[in-house]
CSV table of C-alpha atoms and ligand atoms in Angstrom, one decimal:
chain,number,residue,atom,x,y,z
X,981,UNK,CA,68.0,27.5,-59.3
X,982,UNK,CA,68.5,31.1,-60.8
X,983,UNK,CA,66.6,33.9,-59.0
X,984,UNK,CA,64.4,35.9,-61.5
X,985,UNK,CA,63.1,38.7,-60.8
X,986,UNK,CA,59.7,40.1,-58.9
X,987,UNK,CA,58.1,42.9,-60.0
X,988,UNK,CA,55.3,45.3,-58.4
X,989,UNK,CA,53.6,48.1,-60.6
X,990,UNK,CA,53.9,51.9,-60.6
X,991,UNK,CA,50.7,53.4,-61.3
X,992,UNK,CA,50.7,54.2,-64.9
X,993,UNK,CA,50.9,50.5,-64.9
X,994,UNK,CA,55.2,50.5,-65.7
X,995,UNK,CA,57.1,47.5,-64.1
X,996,UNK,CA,58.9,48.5,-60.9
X,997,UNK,CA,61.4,45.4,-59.7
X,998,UNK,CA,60.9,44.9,-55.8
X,999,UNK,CA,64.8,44.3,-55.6
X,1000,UNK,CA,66.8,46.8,-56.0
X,1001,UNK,CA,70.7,47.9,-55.7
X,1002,UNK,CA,71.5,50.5,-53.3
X,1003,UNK,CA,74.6,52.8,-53.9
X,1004,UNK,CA,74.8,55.3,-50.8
X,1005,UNK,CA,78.3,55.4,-49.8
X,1006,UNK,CA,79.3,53.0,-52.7
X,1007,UNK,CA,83.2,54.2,-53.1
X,1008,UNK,CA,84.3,55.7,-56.4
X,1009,UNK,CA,86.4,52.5,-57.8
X,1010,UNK,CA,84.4,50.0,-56.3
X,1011,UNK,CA,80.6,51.4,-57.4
X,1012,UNK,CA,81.2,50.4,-61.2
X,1013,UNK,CA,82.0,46.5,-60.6
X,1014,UNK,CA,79.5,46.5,-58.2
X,1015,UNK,CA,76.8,47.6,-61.0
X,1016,UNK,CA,78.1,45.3,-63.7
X,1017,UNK,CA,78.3,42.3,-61.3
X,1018,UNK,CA,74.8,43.4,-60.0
X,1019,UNK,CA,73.5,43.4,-63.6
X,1020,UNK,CA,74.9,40.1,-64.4
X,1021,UNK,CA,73.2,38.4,-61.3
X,1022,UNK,CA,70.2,39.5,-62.4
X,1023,UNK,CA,68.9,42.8,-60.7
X,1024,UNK,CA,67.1,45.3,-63.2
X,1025,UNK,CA,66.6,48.0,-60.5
X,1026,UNK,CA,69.4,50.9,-59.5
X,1027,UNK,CA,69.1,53.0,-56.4
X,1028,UNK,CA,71.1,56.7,-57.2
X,1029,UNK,CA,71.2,60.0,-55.9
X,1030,UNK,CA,72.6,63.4,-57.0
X,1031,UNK,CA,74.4,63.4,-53.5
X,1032,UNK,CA,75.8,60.4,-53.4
X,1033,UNK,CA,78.3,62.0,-56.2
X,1034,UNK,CA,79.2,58.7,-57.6
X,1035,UNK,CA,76.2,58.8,-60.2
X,1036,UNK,CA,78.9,58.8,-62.8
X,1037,UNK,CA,80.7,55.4,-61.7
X,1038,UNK,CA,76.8,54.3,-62.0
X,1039,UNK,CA,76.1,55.0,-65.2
X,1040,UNK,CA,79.4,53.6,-66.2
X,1041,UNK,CA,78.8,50.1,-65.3
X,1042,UNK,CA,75.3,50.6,-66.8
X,1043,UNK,CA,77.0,51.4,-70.0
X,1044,UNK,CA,79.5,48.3,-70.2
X,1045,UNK,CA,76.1,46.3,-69.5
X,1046,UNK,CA,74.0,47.8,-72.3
X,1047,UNK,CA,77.1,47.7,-74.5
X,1048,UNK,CA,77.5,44.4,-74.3
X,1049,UNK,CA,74.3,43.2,-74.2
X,1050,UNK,CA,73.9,42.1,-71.6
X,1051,UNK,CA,70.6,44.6,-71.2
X,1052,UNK,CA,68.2,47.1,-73.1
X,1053,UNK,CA,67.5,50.6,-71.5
X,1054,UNK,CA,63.9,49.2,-71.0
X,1055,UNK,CA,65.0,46.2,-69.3
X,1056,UNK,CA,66.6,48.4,-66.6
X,1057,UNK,CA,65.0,50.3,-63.8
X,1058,UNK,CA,66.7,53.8,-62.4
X,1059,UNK,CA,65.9,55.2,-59.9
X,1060,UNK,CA,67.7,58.7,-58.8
X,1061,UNK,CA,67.4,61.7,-56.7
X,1062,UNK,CA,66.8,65.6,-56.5
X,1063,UNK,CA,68.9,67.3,-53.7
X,1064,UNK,CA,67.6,69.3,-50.9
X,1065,UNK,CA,69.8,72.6,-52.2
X,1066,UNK,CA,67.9,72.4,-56.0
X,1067,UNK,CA,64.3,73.0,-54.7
X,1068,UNK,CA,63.8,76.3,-56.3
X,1069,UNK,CA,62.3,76.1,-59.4
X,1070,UNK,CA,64.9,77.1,-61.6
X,1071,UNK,CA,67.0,74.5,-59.7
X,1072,UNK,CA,64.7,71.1,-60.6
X,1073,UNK,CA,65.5,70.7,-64.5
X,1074,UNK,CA,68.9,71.3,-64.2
X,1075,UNK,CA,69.5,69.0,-61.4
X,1076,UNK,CA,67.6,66.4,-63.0
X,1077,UNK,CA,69.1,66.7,-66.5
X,1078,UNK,CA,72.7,66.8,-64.0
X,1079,UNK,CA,72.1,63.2,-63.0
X,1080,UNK,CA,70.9,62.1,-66.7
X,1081,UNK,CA,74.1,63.4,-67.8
X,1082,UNK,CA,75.9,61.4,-65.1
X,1083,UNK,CA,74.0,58.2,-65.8
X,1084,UNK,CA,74.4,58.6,-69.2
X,1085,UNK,CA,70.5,58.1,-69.3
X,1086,UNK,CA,68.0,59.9,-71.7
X,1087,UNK,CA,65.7,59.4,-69.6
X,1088,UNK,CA,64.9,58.7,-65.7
X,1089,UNK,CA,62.6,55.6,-64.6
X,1090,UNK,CA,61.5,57.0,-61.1
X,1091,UNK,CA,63.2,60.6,-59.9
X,1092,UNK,CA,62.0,61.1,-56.1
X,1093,UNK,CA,62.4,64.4,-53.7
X,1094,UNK,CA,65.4,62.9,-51.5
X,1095,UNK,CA,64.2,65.1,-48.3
X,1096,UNK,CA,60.6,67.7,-47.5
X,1097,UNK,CA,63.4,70.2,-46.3
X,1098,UNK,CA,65.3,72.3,-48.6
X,1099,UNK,CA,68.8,73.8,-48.3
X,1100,UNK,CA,69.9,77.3,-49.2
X,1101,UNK,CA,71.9,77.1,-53.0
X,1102,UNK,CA,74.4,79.5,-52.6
X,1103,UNK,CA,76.6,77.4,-50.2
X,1104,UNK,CA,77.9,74.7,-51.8
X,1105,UNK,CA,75.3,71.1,-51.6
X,1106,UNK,CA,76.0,70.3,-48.1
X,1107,UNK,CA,76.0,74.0,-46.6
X,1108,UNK,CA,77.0,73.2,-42.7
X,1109,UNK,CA,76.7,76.4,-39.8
X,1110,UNK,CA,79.3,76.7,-37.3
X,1111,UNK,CA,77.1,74.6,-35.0
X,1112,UNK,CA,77.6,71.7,-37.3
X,1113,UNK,CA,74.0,72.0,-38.7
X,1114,UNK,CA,72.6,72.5,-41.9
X,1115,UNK,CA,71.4,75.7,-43.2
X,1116,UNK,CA,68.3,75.9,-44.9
X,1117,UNK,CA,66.0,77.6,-47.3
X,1118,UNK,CA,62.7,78.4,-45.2
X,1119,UNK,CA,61.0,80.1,-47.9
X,1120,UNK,CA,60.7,76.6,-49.9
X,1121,UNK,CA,57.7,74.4,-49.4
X,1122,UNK,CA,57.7,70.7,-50.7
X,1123,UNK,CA,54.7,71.3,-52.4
X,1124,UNK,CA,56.2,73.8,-54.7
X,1125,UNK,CA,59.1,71.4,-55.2
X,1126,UNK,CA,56.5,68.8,-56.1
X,1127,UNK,CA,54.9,70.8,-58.7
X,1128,UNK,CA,58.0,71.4,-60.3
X,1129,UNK,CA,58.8,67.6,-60.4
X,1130,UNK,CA,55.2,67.4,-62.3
X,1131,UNK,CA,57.0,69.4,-65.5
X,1132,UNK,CA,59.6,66.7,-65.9
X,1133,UNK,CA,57.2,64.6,-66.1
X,1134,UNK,CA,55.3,67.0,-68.7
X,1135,UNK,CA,58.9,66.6,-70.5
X,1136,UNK,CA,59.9,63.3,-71.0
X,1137,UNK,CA,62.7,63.6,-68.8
X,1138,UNK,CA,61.3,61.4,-66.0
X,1139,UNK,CA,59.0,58.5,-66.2
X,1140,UNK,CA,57.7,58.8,-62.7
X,1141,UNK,CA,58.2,61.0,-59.6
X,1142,UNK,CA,57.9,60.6,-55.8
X,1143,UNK,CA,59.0,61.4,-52.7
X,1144,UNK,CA,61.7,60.0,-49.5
X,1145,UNK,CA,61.6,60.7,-45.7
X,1146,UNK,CA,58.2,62.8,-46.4
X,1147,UNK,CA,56.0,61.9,-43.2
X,1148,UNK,CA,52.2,60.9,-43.2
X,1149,UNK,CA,51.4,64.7,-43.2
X,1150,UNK,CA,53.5,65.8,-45.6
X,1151,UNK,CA,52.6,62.9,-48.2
X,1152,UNK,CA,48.7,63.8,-47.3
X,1153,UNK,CA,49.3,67.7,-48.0
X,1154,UNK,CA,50.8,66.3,-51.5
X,1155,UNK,CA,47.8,64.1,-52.0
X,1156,UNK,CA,45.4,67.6,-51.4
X,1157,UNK,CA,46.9,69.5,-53.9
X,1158,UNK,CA,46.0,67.1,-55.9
X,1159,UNK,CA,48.9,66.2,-57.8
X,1160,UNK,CA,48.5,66.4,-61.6
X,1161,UNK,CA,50.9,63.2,-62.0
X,1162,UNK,CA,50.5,60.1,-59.3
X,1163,UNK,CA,52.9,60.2,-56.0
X,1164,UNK,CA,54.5,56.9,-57.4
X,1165,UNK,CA,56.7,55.5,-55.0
X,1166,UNK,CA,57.6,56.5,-51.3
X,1167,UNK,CA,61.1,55.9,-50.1
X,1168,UNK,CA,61.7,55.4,-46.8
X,1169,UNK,CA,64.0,53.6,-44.4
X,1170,UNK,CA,62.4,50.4,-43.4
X,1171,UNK,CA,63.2,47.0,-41.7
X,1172,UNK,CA,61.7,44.8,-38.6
X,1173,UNK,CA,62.3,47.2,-35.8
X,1174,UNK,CA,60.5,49.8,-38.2
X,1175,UNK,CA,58.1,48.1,-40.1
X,1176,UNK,CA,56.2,51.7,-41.4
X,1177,UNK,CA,53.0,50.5,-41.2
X,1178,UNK,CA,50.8,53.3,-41.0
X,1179,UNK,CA,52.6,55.1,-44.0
X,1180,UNK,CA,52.8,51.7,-45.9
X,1181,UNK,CA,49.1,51.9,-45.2
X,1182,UNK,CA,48.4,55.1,-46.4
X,1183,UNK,CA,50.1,54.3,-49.4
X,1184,UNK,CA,48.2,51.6,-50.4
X,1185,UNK,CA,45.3,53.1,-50.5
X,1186,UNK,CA,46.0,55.6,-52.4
X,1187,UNK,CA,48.6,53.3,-55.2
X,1188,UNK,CA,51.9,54.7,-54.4
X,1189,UNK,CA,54.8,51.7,-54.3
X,1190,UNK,CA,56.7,52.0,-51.5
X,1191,UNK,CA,60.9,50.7,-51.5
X,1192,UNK,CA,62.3,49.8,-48.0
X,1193,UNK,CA,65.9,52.1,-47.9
X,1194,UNK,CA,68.8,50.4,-45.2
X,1195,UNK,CA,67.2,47.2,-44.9
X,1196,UNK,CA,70.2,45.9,-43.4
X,1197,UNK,CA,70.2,48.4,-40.7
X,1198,UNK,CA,72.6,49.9,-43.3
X,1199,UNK,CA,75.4,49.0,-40.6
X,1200,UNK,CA,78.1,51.5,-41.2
X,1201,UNK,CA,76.0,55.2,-41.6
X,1202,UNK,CA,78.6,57.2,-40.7
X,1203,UNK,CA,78.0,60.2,-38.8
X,1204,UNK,CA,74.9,58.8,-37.4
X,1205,UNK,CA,75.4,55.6,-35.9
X,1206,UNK,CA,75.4,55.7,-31.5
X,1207,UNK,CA,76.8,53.3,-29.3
X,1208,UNK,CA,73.7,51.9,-28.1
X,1209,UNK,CA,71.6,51.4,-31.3
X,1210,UNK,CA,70.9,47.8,-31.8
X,1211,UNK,CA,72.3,46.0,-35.2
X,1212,UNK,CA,69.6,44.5,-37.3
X,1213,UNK,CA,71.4,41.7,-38.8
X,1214,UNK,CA,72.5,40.5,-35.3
X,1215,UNK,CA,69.2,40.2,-33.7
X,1216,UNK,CA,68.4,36.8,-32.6
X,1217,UNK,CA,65.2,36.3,-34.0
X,1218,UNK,CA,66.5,36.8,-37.4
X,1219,UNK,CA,69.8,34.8,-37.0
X,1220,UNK,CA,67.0,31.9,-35.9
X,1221,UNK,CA,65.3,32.4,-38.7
X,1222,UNK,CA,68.3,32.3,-41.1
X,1223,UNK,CA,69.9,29.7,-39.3
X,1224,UNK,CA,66.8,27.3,-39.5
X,1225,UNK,CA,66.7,27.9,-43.3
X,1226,UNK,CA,70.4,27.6,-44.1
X,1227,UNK,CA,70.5,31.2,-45.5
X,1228,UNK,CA,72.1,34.5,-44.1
X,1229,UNK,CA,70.4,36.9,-41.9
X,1230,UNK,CA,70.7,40.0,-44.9
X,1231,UNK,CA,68.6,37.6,-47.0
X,1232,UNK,CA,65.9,37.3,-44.4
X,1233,UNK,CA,65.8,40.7,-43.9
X,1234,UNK,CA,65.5,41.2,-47.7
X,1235,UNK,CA,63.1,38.5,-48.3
X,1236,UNK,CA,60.9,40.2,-45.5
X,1237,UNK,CA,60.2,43.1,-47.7
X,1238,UNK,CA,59.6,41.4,-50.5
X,1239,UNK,CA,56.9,39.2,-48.9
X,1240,UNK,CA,55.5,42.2,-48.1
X,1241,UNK,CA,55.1,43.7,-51.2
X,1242,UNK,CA,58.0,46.5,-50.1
X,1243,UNK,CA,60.3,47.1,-53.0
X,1244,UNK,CA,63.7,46.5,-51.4
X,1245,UNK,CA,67.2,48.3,-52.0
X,1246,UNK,CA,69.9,46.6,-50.0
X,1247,UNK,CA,73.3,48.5,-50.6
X,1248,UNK,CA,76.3,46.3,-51.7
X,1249,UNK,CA,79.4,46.5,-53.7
X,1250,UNK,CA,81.0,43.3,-52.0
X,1251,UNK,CA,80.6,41.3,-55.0
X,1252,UNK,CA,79.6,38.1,-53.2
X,1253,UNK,CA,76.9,39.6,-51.2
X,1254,UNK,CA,75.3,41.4,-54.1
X,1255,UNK,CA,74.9,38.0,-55.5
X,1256,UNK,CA,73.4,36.6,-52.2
X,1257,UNK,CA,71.3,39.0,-51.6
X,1258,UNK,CA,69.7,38.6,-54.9
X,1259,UNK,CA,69.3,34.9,-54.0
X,1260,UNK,CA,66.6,36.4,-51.7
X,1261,UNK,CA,64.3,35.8,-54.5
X,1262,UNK,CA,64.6,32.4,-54.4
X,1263,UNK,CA,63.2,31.0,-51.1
X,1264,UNK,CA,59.8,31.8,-48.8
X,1265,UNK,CA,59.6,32.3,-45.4
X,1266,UNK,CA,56.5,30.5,-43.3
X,1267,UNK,CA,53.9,32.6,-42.0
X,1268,UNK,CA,55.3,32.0,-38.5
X,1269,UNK,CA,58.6,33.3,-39.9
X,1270,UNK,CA,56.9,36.3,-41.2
X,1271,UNK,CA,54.7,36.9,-37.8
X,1272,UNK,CA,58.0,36.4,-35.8
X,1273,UNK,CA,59.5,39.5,-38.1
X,1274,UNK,CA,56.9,41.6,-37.9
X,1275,UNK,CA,56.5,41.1,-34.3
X,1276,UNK,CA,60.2,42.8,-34.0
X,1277,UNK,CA,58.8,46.3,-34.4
X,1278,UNK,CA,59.5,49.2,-32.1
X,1279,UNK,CA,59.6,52.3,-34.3
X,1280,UNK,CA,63.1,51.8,-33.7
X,1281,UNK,CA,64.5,54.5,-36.3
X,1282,UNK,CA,68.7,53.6,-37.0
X,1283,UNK,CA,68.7,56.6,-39.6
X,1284,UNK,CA,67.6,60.0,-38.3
X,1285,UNK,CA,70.3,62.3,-40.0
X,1286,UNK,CA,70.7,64.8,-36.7
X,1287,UNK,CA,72.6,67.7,-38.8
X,1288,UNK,CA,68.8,68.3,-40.6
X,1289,UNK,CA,67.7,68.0,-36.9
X,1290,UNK,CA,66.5,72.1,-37.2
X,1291,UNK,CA,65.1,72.3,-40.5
X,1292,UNK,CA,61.9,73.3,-41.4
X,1293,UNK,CA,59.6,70.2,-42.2
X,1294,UNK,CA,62.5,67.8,-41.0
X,1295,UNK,CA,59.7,64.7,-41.2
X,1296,UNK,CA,60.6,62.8,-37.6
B,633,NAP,N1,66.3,58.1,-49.7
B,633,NAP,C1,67.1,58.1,-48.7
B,633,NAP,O1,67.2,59.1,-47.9
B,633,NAP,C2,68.1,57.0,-48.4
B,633,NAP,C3,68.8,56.9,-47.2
B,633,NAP,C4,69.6,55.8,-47.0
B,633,NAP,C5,69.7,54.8,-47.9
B,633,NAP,N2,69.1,54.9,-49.1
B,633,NAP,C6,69.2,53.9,-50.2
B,633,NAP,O2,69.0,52.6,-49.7
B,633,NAP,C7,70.2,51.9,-49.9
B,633,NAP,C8,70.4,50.8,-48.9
B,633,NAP,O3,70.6,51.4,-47.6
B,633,NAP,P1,72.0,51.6,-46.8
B,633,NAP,O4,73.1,51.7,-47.8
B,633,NAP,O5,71.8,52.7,-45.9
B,633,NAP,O6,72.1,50.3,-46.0
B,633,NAP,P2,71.8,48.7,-46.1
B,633,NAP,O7,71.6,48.3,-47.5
B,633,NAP,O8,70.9,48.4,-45.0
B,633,NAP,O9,73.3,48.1,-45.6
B,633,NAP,C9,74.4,48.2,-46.4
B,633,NAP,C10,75.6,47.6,-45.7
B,633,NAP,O10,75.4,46.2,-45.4
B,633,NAP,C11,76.5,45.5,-46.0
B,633,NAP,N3,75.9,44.3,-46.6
B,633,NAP,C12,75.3,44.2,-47.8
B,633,NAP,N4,74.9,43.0,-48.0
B,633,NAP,C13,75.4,42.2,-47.0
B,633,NAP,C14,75.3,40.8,-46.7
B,633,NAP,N5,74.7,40.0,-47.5
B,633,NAP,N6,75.9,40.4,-45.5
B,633,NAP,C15,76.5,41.3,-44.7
B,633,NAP,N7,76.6,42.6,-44.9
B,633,NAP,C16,76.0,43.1,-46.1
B,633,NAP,C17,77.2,46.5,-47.0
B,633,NAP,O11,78.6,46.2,-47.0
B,633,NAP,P3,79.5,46.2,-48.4
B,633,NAP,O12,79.0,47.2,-49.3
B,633,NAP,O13,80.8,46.4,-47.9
B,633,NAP,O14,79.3,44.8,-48.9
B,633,NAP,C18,76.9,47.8,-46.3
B,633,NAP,O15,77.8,48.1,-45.3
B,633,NAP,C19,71.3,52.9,-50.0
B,633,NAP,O16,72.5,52.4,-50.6
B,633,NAP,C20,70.6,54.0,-50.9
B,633,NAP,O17,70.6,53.6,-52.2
B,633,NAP,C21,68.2,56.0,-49.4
C-alpha cells in the first residue's frame, strides 16, 4: 500500500504535514535528487535553513517537481530559517526575502528563528573567536527578533512564523508580549531519550505544532558528536521493536513522533531511505510499543552545539 500523507494544523487553521524532509548537511550535488525523489514518494513538507547554504539545490528540485507537475506551490509545505547574525531589524526582511530567492519561492509556508541567541553581523555568518567560540550580539533580545518576524507576516512574505531551540522561558516571555501573530510551530530536537515533554506540553496548550529535529539521533553531527553518546537507532528496545514488526529502527523512531502528534523531519538524501522513511506512514505501533518508547527517556540531549556554549540566552 502507498503511504499518504498525515497532516496536523497550524493555527490559522493551514495544513502542516507531520512528515517532513530534513536537509542539514544535505551535500550540494546530492540535496537536489534527494528533493525530487522525496517529492515523488510522497512528502509535501521541506525542512531549510539560510545556514545550511544549500537552499538553492532546494529550491531547484522543488522547481523540476512543480515543472513537471508533479506538484502545485499549495500542495507543498516549506519550511526555512532566519540566521542567528540577521536579528537586527534591518537584517529580518532581507534574510528572509534571501532564502525566497534561493527557493525560488514567492512565498514562505512556516519561517522560524533558528536560535534565541544572535550573532554579531559584521563577521561573516559563522563569526568564531580565537577560543573557537562564537561571538555574539548581546544587545539583541529574541523578543525584538520576534516582533520583526510579525511584519513578514504583515507582508505576505511568510505564511507563519515560530521559533527552534527557544526553552520553556524563552517561549513563555514570547507568549507575554503577546504576540500579534500565533507562535506557530516549535522546532526542537527530539527523540526517545528526549521525549520534550514539558515543552510539548506547554505547547499544547497554547496551539503551537511542534516538529521533532534529529529524530534519528541525526548520527553524523559533526563537530558535536563524543565518544560516549549513545546512538539512537542502535538501542535495543528500538531494534526489538523493529525487529518484531519487520521494519527498520529509523521508521520506528519516525513513527514514534507521528503517533504522538510530533511533526517529524528525518534528514536523508540516500534515496532508498527517503523512501523508507516515508513508509513510516504506513504501519502503527501497539500501545505497549509506544509505552516501551516513551519509557526510553533521560533528557539525554545528542545535539547541544558547544561553540554557542557562551552566548547570551543559549536555551540549555
Ligand atoms: N532547527 C535546528 O536547530 C535543527 C537542528 C538540527 C536539525 N534540524 C533539522 O532536522 C533535520 C533532521 O535532523 P538531522 O539531520 O540532525 O538528523 P536525523 O534526521 O536524525 O539523521 C540523519 C542521518 O540519518 C541517516 N538516515 C536517514 N534515514 C535513515 C535510515 N532509514 N536508516 C539509516 N540511516 C538513515 C542519514 O544518512 P543519509 O543522508 O546518508 O542517508 C543522516 O546521516 C535536519 O536535516 C534539519 O532539517 C534542525
Amino acid at each position: 500500500m502507498a503511504a499518504s500523507n498525515l497532516f496536523t494544523a497550524l493555527p490559522g487553521g493551514a495544513k502542516f504535514p507531520l512528515l517532513g524532509l530534513g536537509t542539514w548537511q544535505s551535500e550540494k550535488g546530492k540535496v537536489r535528487a534527494a528533493v525530487e525523489t522525496a517529492i515523488e514518494c510522497g512528502y509535501r513538507h521541506i525542512d531549510a535553513a539560510y545556514i545550511y547554504s544549500n537552499e538553492k539545490e532546494v529550491g531547484e528540485g522543488i522547481k523540476t517537481k512543480m515543472t513537471d507537475g508533479t506538484i502545485k506551490r499549495e500542495d507543498l509545505f516549506v519550511t526555512t530559517k532566519l540566521w542567528l547574525s540577521s536579528h537586527k531589524p534591518d537584517k529580518v526582511e532581507p534574510c528572509c526575502r534571501e532564502s525566497m530567492k534561493n527557493l525560488g519561492l514567492d512565498y514562505i509556508d512556516l519561517y522560524l528563528i533558528h536560535w534565541p541567541m544572535s550573532l554579531v553581523d559584521d563577521k561573516g555568518v559563522f563569526p568564531l573567536g580565537d577560543d573557537g567560540m562564537l561571538i555574539g550580539d548581546d544587545s539583541i533580545d529574541y523578543v525584538d527578533v520576534w516582533k520583526s518576524m510579525e511584519s513578514l507576516v504583515d507582508k505576505g512574505l511568510v505564511r507563519a512564523i515560530g521559533v527552534c531551540n527557544f526553552n520553556l522561558s524563552q517561549i513563555q516571555r514570547v507568549l507575554d508580549l503577546p504576540p500579534r501573530h500565533p507562535i506557530a510551530n516549535l522546532q526542537v530536537e527530539c527523540h526517545p531519550l528526549l521525549a520534550q515533554n514539558e515543552l510539548i506540553e506547554l505547547c499544547k496548550k497554547y496551539g503551537i505544532t511542534v516538529t521533532a529535529y534529529s529524530p534519528l539521533g541525526s548520527p553524523e553531527r559533526p563537530g558535536i558528536r563524543t565518544p560516549t553518546d549513545p546512538v539512537l537507532m542502535d538501542d535495543k528496545v528500538v531494534l526489538d521493536i523493529a525487529k518484531k514488526r519487520g521494519v527498520s529502527t529509523a521508521q520506528v523512531l519516525i513513527r514514534y513522533q507521528i503517533q504522538r502528534g510530533v511533526v517529524v523531519i528525518p534528514k536523508s538524501v540516500t534515496s532508498s531511505r527517503i523512501q523508507q522513511n516515508f513508509e513510516a506512514l504506513n504501519f502503527e505501533l501497539s500501545k505497549e510499543e509506544m509505552q516501551a518508547l516513551i519509557d526510553l527517556n533521560r533528557n539525554c540531549r545528542l545535539l547541544d552545539f558547544p561553540m554557542s556554549k557562551s552566548l547570551k540566552y543559549y536555551p540549555f
